Short mmCIF file of C-alpha atoms (C1' of nucleotides) in Angstrom, two decimals:
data_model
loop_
_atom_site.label_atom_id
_atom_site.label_comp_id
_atom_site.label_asym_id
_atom_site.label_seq_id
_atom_site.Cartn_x
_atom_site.Cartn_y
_atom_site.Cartn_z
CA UNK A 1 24.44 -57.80 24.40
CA UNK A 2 22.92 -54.83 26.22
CA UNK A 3 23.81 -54.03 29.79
CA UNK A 4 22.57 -54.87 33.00
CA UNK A 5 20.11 -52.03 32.91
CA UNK A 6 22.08 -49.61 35.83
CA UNK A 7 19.71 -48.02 38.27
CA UNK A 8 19.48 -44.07 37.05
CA UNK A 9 20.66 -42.48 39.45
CA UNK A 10 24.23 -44.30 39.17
CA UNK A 11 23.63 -44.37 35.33
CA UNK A 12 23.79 -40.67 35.59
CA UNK A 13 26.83 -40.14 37.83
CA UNK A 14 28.85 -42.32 35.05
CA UNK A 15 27.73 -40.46 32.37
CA UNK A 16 28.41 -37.15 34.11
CA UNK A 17 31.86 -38.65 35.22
CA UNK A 18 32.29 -39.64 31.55
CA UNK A 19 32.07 -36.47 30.08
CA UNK A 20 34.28 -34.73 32.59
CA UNK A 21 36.83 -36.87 32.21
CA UNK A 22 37.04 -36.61 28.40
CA UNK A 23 36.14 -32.32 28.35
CA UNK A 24 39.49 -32.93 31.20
CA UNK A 25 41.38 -34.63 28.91
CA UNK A 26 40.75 -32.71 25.46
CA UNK A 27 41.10 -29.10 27.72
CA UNK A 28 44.53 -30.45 28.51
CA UNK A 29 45.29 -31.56 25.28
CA UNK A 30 44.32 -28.80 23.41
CA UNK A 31 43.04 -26.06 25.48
CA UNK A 32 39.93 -24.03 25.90
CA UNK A 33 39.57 -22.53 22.30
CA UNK A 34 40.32 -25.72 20.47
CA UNK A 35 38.41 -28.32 22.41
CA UNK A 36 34.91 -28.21 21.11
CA UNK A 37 31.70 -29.05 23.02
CA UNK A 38 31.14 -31.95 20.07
CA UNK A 39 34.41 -33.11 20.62
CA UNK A 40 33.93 -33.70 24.13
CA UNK A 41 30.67 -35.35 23.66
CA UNK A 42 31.88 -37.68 20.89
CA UNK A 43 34.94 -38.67 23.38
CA UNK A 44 32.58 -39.47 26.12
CA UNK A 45 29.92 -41.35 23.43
CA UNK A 46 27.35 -39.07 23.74
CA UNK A 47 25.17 -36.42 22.59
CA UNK A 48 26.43 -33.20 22.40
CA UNK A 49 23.24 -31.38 23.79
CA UNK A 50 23.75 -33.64 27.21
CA UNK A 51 26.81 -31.91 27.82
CA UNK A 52 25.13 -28.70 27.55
CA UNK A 53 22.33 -29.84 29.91
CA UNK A 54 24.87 -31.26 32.49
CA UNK A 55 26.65 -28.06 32.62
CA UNK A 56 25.12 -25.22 31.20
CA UNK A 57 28.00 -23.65 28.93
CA UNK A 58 31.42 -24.45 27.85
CA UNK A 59 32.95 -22.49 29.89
CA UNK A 60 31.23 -23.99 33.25
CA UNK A 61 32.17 -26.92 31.55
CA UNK A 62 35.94 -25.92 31.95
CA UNK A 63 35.04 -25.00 35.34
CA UNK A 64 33.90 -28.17 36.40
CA UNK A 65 36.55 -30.32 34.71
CA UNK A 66 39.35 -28.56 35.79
CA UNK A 67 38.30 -28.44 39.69
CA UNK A 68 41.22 -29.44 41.65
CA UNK A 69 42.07 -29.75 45.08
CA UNK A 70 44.80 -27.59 46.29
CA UNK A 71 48.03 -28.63 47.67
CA UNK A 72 47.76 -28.80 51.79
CA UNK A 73 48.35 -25.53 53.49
CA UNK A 74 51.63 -26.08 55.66
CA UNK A 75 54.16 -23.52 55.79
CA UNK A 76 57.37 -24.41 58.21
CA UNK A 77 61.15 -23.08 57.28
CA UNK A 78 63.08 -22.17 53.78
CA UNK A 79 64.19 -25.87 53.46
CA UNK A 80 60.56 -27.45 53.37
CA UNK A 81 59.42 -24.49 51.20
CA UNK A 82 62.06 -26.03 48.42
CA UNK A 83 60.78 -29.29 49.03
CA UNK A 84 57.29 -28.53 48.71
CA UNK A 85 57.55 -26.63 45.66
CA UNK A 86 59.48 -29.43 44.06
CA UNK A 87 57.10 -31.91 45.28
CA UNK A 88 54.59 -30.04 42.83
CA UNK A 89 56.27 -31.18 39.97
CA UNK A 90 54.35 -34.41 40.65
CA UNK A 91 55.07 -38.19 41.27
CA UNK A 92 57.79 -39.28 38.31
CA UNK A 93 56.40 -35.69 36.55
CA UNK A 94 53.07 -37.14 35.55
CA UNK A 95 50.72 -34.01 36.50
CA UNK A 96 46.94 -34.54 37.04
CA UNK A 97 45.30 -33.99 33.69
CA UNK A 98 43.10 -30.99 35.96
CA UNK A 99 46.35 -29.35 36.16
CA UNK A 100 47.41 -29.67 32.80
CA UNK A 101 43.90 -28.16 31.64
CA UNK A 102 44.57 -25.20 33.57
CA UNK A 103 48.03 -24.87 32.60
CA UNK A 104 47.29 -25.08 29.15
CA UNK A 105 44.84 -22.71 29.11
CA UNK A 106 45.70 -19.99 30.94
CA UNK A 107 47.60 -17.67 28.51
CA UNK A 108 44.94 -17.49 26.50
CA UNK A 109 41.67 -17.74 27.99
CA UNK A 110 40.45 -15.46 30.38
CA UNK A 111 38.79 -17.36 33.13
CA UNK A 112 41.70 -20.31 33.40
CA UNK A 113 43.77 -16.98 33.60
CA UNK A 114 42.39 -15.56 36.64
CA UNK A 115 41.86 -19.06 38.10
CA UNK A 116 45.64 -19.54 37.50
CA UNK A 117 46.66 -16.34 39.28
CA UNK A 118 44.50 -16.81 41.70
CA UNK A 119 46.22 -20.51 42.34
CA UNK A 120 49.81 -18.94 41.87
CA UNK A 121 49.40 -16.21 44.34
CA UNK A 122 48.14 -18.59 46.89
CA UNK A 123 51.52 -20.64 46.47
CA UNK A 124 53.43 -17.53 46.38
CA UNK A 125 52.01 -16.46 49.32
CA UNK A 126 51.79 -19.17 51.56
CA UNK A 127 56.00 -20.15 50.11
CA UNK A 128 56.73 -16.23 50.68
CA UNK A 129 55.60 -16.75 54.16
CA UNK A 130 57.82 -19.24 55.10
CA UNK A 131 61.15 -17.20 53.98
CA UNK A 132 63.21 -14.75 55.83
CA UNK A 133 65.30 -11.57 54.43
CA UNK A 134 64.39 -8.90 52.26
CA UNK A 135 62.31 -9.00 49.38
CA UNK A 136 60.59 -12.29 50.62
CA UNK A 137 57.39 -12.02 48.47
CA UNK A 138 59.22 -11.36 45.18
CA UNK A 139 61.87 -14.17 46.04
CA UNK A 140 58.53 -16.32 46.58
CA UNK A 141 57.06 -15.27 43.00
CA UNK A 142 60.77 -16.25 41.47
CA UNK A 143 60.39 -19.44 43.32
CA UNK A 144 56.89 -20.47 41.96
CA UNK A 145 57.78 -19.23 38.45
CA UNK A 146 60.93 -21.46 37.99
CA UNK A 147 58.36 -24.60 38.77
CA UNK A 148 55.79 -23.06 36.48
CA UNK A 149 58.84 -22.33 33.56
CA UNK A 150 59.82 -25.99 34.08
CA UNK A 151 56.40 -27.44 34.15
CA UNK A 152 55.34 -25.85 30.93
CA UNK A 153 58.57 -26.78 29.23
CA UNK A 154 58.64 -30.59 30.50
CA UNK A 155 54.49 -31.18 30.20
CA UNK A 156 53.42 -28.83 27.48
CA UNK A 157 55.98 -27.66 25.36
CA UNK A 158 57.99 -31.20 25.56
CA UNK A 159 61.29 -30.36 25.13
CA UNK A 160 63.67 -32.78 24.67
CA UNK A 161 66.33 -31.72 27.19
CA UNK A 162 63.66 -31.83 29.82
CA UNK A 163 61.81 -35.18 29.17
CA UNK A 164 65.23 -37.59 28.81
CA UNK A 165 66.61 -36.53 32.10
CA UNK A 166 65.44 -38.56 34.71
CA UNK A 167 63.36 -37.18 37.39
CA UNK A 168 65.66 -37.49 39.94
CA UNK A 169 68.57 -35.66 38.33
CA UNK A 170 66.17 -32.80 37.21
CA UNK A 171 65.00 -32.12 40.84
CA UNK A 172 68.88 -32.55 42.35
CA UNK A 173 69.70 -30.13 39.25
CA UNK A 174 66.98 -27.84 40.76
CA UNK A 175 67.00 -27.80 44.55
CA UNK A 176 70.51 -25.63 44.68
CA UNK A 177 68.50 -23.40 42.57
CA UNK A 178 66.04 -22.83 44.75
CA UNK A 179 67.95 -22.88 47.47
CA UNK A 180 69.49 -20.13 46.93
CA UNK A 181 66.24 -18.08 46.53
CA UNK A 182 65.24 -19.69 49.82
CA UNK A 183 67.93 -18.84 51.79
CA UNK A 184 68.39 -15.34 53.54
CA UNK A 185 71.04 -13.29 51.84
CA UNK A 186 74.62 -14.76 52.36
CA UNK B 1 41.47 16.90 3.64
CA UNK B 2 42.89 14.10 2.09
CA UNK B 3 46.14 12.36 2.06
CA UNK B 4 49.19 13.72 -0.42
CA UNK B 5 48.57 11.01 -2.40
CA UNK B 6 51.57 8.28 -1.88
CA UNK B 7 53.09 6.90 -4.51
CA UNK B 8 51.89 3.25 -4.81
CA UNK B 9 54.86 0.96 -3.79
CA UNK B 10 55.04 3.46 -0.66
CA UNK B 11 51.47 3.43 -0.25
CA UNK B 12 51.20 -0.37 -0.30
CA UNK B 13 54.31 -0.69 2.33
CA UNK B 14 53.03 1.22 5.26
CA UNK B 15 49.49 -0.76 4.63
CA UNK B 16 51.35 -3.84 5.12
CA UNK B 17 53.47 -2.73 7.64
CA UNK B 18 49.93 -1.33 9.38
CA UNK B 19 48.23 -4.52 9.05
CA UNK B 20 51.50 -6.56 10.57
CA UNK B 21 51.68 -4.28 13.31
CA UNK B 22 47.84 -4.29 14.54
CA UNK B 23 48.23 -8.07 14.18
CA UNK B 24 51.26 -8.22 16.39
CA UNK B 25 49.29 -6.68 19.17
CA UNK B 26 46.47 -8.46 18.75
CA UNK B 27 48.34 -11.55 18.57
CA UNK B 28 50.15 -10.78 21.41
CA UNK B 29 47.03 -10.02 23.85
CA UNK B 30 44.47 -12.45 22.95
CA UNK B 31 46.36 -15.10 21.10
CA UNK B 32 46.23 -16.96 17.96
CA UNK B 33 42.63 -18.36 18.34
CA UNK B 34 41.21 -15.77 20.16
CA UNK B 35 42.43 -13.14 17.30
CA UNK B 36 40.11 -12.94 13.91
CA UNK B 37 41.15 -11.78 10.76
CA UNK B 38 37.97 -8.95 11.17
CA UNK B 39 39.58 -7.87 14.33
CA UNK B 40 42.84 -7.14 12.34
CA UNK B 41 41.86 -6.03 9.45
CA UNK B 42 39.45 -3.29 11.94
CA UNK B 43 42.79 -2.30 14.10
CA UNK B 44 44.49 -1.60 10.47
CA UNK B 45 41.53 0.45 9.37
CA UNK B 46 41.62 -1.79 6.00
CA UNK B 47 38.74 -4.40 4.60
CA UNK B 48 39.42 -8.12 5.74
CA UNK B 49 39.86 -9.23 2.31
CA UNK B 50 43.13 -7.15 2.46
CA UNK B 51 45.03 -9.04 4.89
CA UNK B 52 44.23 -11.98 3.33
CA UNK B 53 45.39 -10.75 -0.42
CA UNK B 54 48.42 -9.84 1.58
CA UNK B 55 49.20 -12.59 3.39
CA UNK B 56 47.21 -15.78 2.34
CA UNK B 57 45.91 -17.11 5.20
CA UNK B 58 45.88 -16.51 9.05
CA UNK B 59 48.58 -19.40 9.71
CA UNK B 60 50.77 -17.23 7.32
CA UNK B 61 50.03 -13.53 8.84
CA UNK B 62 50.54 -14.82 12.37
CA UNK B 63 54.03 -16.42 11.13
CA UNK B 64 55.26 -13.10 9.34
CA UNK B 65 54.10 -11.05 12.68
CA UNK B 66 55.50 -12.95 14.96
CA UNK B 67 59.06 -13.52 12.94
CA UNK B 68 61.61 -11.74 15.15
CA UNK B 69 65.56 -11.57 15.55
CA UNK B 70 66.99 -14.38 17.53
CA UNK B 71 69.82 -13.39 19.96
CA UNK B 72 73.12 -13.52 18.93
CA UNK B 73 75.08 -16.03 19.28
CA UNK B 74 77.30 -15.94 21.73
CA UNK B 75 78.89 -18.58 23.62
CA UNK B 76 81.86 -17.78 26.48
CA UNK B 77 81.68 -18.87 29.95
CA UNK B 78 78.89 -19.38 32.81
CA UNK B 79 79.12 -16.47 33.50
CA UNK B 80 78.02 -14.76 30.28
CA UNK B 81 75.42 -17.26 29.92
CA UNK B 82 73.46 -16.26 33.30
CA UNK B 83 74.01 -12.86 32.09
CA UNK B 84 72.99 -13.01 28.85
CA UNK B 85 69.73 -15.24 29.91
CA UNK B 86 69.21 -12.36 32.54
CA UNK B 87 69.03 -9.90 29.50
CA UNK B 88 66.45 -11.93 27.29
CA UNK B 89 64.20 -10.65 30.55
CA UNK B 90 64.33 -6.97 28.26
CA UNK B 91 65.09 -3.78 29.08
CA UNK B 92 62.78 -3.26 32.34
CA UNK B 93 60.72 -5.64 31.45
CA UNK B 94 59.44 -4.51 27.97
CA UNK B 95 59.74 -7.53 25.75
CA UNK B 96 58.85 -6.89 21.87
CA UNK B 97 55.31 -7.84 20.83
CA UNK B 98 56.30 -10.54 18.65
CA UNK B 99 57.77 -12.63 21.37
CA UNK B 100 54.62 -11.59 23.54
CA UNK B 101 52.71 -13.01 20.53
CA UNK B 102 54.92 -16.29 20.73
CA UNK B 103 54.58 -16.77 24.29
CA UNK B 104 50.96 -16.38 24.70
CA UNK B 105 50.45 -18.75 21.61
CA UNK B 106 52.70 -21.84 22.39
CA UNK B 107 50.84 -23.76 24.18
CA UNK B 108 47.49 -23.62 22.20
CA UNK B 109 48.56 -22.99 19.33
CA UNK B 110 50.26 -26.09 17.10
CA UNK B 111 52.51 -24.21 15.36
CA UNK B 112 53.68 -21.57 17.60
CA UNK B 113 54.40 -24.19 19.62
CA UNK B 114 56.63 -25.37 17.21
CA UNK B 115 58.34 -22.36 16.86
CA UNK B 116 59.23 -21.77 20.41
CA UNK B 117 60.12 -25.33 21.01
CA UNK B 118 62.53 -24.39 18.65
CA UNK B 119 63.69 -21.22 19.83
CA UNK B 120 64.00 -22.77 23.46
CA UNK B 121 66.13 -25.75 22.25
CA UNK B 122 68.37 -23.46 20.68
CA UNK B 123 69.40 -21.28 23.58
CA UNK B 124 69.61 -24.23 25.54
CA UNK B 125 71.70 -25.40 23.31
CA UNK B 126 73.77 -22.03 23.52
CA UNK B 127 73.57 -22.04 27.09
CA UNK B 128 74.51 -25.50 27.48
CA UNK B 129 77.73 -25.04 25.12
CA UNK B 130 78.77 -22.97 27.55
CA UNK B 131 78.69 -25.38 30.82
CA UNK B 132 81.20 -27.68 32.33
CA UNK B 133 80.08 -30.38 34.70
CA UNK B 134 77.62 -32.79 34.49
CA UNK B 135 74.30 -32.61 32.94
CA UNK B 136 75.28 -29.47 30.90
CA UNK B 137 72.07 -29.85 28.71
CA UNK B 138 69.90 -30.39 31.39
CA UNK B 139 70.91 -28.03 33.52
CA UNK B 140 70.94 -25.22 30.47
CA UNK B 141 67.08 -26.14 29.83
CA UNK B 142 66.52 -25.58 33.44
CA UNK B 143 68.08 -22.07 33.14
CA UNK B 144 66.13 -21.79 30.18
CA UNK B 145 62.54 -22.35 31.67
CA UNK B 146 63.12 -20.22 35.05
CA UNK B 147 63.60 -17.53 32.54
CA UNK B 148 60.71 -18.66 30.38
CA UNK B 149 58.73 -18.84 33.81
CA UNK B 150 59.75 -15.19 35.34
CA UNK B 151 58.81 -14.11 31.76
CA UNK B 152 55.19 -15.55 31.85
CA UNK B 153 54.59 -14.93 35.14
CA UNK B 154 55.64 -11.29 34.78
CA UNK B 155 54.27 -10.27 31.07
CA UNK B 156 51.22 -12.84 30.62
CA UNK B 157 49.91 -13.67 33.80
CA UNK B 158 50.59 -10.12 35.32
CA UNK B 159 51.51 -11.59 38.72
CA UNK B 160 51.49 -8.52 41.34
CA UNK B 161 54.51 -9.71 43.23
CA UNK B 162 56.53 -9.58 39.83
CA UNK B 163 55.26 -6.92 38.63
CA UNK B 164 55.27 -4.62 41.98
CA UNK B 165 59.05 -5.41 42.09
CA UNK B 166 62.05 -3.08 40.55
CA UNK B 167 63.23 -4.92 37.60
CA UNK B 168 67.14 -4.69 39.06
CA UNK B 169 66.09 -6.10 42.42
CA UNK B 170 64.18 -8.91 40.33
CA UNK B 171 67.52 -9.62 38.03
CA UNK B 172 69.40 -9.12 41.51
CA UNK B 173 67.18 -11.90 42.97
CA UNK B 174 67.73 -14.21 40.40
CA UNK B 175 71.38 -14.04 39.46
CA UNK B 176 72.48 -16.71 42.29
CA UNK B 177 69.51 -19.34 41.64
CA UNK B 178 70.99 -19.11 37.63
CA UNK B 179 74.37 -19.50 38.98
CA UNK B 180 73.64 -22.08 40.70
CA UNK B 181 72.99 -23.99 38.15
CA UNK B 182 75.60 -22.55 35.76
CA UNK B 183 78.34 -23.36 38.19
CA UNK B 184 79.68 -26.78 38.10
CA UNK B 185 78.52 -28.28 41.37
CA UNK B 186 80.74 -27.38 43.87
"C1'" DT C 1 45.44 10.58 -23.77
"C1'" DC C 2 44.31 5.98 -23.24
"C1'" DG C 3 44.79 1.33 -21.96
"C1'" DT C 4 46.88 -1.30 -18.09
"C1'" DT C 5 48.05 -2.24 -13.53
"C1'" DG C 6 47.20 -3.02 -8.89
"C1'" DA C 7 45.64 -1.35 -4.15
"C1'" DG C 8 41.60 -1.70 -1.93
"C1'" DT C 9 36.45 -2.74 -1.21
"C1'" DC C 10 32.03 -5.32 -1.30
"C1'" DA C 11 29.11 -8.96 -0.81
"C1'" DA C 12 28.82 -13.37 -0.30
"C1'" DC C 13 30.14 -18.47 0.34
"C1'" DG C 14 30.43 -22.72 3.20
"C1'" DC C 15 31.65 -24.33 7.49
"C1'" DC C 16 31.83 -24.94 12.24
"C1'" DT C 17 30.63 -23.29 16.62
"C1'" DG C 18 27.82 -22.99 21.05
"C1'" DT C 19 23.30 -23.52 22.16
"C1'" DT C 20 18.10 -24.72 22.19
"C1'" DG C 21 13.51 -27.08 22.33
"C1'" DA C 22 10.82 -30.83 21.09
"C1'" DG C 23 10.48 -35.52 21.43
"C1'" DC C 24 11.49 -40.72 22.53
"C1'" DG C 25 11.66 -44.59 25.43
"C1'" DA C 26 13.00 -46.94 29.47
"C1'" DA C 27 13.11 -46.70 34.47
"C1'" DA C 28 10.62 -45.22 38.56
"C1'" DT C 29 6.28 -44.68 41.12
"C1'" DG C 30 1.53 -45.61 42.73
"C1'" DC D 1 -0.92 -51.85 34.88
"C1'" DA D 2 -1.12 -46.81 34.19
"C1'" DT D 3 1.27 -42.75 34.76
"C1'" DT D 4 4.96 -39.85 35.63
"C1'" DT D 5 9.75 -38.95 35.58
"C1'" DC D 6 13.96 -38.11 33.38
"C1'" DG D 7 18.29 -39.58 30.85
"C1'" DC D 8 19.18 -38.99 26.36
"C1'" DT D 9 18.90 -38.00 21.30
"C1'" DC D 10 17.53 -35.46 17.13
"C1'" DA D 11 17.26 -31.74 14.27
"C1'" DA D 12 17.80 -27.28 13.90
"C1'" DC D 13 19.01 -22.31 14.86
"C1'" DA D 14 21.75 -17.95 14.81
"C1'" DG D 15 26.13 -16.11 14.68
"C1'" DG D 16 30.86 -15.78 13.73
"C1'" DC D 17 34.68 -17.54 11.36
"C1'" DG D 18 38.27 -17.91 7.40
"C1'" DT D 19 38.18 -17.33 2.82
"C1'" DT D 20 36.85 -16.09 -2.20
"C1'" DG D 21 35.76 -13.70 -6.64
"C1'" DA D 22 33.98 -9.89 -8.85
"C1'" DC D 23 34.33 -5.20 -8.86
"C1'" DT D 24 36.00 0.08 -8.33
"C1'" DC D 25 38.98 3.57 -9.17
"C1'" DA D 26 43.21 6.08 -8.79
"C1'" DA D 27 48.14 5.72 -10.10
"C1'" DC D 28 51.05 4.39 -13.71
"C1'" DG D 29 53.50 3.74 -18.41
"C1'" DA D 30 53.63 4.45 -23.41
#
DNA sequence: TCGTTGAGTCAACGCCTGTTGAGCGAAATG
DNA sequence: CATTTCGCTCAACAGGCGTTGACTCAACGA
């Protein structure tokens, strides 16, 4: 009936891991202002004040759960710009629930907004860097934004058109898109 | 000192229209969660109790601030429909409050979400009326979301590289990556 | 002029939130 | 075995929220 009796110290890394997974998980569900601390608790069975002395406050909560690594720094010609950027959209379109926190959150509260900038202008950077012609940086914004439009609309707003095309068609639809952002000026 | 005393029913509109309009802003900065009936009633220099004599309940006064004028239908060629997409962007880059309300709210907000899910599927569905090829409806949602992603991007997320840019080199930028997909592949 | 209407206020309600401090009981330590 | 450590729970707090009902008083209609 009961368990095995873990040593602590592993007994508290799974609890820890428990509750960041479910704050993870309701953040991207609902976002920051609708996920409550006892909601989060209850999801990861446990006491509501444990969460608190885990990680302080909600929103170091947030912090925590929505930690996540990003994409590798590599920065070559226009072509593997498009490519990377529309490897972003994520194996089949199945985003990391991290991502989907952050995503979620970041019109409306502060922190995941600045966080999200912050991530953003790091893409649109390190894409603008890769591109030739004029206007490079705001032809690297335009870039990032179309992935962010169609992330938002496929994983958070769930519209139809989006989710019954198949991946593969929605990223060949895409890439001539892109492309022409990418390229120089015909 | 005091007012010319109003006549009631005039009185009682620009109260109303006060409240709405302190709402819409509010709305439209902090979003539906993050916005309190005090707050509003405090912008509209009226007692809480007002707002909610006048409109019921919060649900309610966000849906009457928010309502706004779809565009008008309008359906010729590809052409017209990367144009007309490139106008929703708003006359440099002032969109109305209500839709500034909408946008930040949609993805925390159940119902707003509703509301632009519908919105969305209905220009796609104008935009897509107006496509030959294949994957009309797909390809008029992805038109759809690089606008809905320039928009973000540029009004909610602030993102210098939009924002540093003139709006016509910005619509200049992404006429071809619309027209790429409004073409039929070539 | 006098009763009625209705715009607007006041004070409070119940609820839910993030957060806290005291305490329990089993694992660790010697 | 005795003691300390610490993962965890319990019960409660203060504050802010949406919302309500009773009330005030100036504009209105007869």
């Amino acid at each position: 009936m009961t368990e095995p009796a873990l040593p602590r110290a592993e007994r508290r890394r799974r609890t820890e891991r428990r509750i960041l997974d479910a704050a993870r998980d309701l953040f991207a569900e609902r976002g920051f202002e609708r996920t409550t601390i006892r909601a989060v608790a209850a999801a990861a069975e446990v006491d509501p004040a444990l969460v608190m002395q885990y990680f302080g406050n909600k929103r170091r909560l947030f912090a925590e759960a929505v930690r996540v690594a990003g994409p590798p720094d590599s920065a070559a010609g226009p072509e593997e710009a498009v490519e990377q950027l529309l490897g972003t959209l994520g194996v089949k379109m199945r985003l990391p629930p991290a991502s989907l926190a952050m995503l979620r959150s970041m019109l409306t509260h502060p922190e995941a907004a600045a966080t999200a900038r912050e991530a953003l202008s790091r893409q649109v950077g390190q894409v603008g860097a890769s591109l030739s012609g004029e206007n490079a940086p705001l032809r690297a914004a335009l870039m990032t934004m179309i992935l962010l439009g169609v992330t938002v609309g496929h994983q958070l707003l769930e519209l139809d058109e989006l989710r019954e095309a198949p991946h593969d068609d929605l990223v060949a639809a895409l890439r001539p898109a892109l492309r022409a952002l990418a390229e120089p000026a015909l």
